[in-house]
Coordinates of C-alpha atoms in Angstrom, one line a residue:
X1 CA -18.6 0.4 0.8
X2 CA -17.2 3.7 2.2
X3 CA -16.0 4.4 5.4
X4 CA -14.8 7.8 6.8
X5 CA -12.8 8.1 9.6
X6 CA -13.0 11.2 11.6
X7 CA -10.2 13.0 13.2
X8 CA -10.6 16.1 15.9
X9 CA -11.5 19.4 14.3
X10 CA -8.5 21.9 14.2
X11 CA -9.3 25.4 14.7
X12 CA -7.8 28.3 13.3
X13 CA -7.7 31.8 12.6
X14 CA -9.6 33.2 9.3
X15 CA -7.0 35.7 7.1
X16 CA -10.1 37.8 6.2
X17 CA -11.8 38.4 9.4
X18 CA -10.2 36.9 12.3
X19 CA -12.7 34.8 13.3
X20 CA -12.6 30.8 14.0
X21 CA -12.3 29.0 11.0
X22 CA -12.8 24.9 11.6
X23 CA -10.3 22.6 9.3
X24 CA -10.9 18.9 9.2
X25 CA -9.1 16.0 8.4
X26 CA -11.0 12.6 7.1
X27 CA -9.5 9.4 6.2
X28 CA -11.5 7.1 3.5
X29 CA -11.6 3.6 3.2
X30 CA -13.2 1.3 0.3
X31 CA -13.8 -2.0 1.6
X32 CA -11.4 -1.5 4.4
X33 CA -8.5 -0.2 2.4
X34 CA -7.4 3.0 2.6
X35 CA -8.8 4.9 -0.2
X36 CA -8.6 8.7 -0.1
X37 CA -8.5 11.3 2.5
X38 CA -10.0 14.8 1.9
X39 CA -9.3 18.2 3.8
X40 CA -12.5 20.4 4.2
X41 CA -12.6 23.8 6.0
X42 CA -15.0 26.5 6.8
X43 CA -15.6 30.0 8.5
X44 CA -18.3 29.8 10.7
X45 CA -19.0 33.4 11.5
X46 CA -18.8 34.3 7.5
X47 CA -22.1 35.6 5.9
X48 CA -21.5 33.1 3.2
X49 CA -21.6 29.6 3.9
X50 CA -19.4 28.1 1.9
X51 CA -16.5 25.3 2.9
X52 CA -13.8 24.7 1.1
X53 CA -12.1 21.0 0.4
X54 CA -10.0 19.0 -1.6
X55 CA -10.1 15.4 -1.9
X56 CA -6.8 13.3 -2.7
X57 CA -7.3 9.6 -4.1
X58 CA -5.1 6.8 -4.8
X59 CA -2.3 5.1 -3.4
X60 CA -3.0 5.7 0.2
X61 CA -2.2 2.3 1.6
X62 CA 1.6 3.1 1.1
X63 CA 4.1 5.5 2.3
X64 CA 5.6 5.7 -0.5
X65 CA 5.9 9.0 -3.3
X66 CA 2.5 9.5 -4.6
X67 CA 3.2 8.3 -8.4
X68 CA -0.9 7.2 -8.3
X69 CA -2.6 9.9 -6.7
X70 CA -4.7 12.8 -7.7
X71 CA -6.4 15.1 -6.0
X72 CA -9.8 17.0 -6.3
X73 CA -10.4 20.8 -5.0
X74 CA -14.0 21.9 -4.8
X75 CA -16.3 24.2 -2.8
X76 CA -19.1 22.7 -1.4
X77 CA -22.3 25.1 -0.1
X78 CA -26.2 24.7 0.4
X79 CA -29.1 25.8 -2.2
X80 CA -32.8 25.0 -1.2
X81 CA -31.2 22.9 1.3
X82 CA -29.4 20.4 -1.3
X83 CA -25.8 20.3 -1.2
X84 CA -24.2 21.8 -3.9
X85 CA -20.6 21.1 -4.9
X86 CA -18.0 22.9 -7.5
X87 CA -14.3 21.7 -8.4
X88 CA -12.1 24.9 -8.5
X89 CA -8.8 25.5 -9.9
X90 CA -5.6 23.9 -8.0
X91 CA -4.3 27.8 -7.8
X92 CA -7.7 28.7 -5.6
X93 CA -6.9 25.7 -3.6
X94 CA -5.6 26.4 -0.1
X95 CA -3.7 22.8 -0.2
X96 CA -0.7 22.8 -2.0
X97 CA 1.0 19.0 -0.4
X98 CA 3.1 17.5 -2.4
X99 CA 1.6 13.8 -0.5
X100 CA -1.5 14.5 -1.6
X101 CA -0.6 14.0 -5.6
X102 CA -1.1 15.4 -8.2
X103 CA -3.9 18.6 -8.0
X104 CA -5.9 18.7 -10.9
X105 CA -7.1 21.8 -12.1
X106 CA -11.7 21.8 -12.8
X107 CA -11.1 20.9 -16.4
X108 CA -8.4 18.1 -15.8
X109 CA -10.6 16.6 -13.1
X110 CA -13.8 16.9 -14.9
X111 CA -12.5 14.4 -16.9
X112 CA -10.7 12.3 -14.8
X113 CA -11.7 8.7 -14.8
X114 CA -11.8 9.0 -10.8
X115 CA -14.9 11.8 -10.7
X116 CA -17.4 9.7 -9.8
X117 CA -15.1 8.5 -6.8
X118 CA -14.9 12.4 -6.1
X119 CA -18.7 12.7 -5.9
X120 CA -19.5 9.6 -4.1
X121 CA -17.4 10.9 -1.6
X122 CA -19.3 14.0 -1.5
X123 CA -22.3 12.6 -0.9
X124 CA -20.6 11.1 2.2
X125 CA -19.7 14.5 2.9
X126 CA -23.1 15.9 3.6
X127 CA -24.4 13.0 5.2
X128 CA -21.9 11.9 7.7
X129 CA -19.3 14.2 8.5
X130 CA -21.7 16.2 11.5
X131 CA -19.0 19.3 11.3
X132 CA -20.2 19.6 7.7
X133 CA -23.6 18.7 8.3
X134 CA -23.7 21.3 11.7
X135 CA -22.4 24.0 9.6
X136 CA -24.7 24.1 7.1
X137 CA -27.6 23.3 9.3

């Protein structure tokens, strides 16, 4: 069973068009162990509604170097009010931490044993996470 854990928004400025862009922070657990963690942000004023994340999976119960982590960029937006997801290339990937593991780029992650992980998580996503589920609303 999945749990999210939900830190404050942080809000920033947007590079294209100055306006607030929201950036979240969510830890995952599986059964009460820490599980993943995934970064998702978004522009509210852009005409677009599209929010950018990446999810990083693995050994988050330690502190130590992430030999056993991998990690997920997509872009997630609405269609006939479904969810839609994408993976995307680690280049157009605004997260570039070295904690988070080893960014896989579409191809590499498309076949990653972990993929179904990634989209059970994004399922959470669009049902829990009210900053995601606001936006898009």
């Amino acid at each position: 069973m999945l749990k999210i854990e939900f830190e404050e928004p942080n809000i920033e400025t947007c590079e294209c068009c100055g306006k607030e862009t929201v950036k979240l922070t969510r830890f995952v657990y599986q059964d009460d162990y820490a599980f993943a963690i995934y970064y998702i942000k978004f522009t509210k004023a852009h005409e677009e509604k599209i929010a950018t994340g990446i999810i990083s999976i693995g050994d988050w119960g330690t502190d130590e170097e992430p030999k056993n982590r991998y990690s997920f960029p997509f872009k997630m937006w609405t269609k006939e009010n479904n969810y839609q997801i994408g993976l995307i290339d680690r280049e157009d990937s605004p997260w570039k931490h070295e904690i988070l593991g080893k960014i896989l780029d579409r191809s590499e992650a498309l076949k990653h044993p972990w993929i179904k992980d990634v989209f059970h998580i994004t399922d959470h996503i669009g049902v829990e996470d009210k900053e995601v589920v606001d936006y898009f609303s």
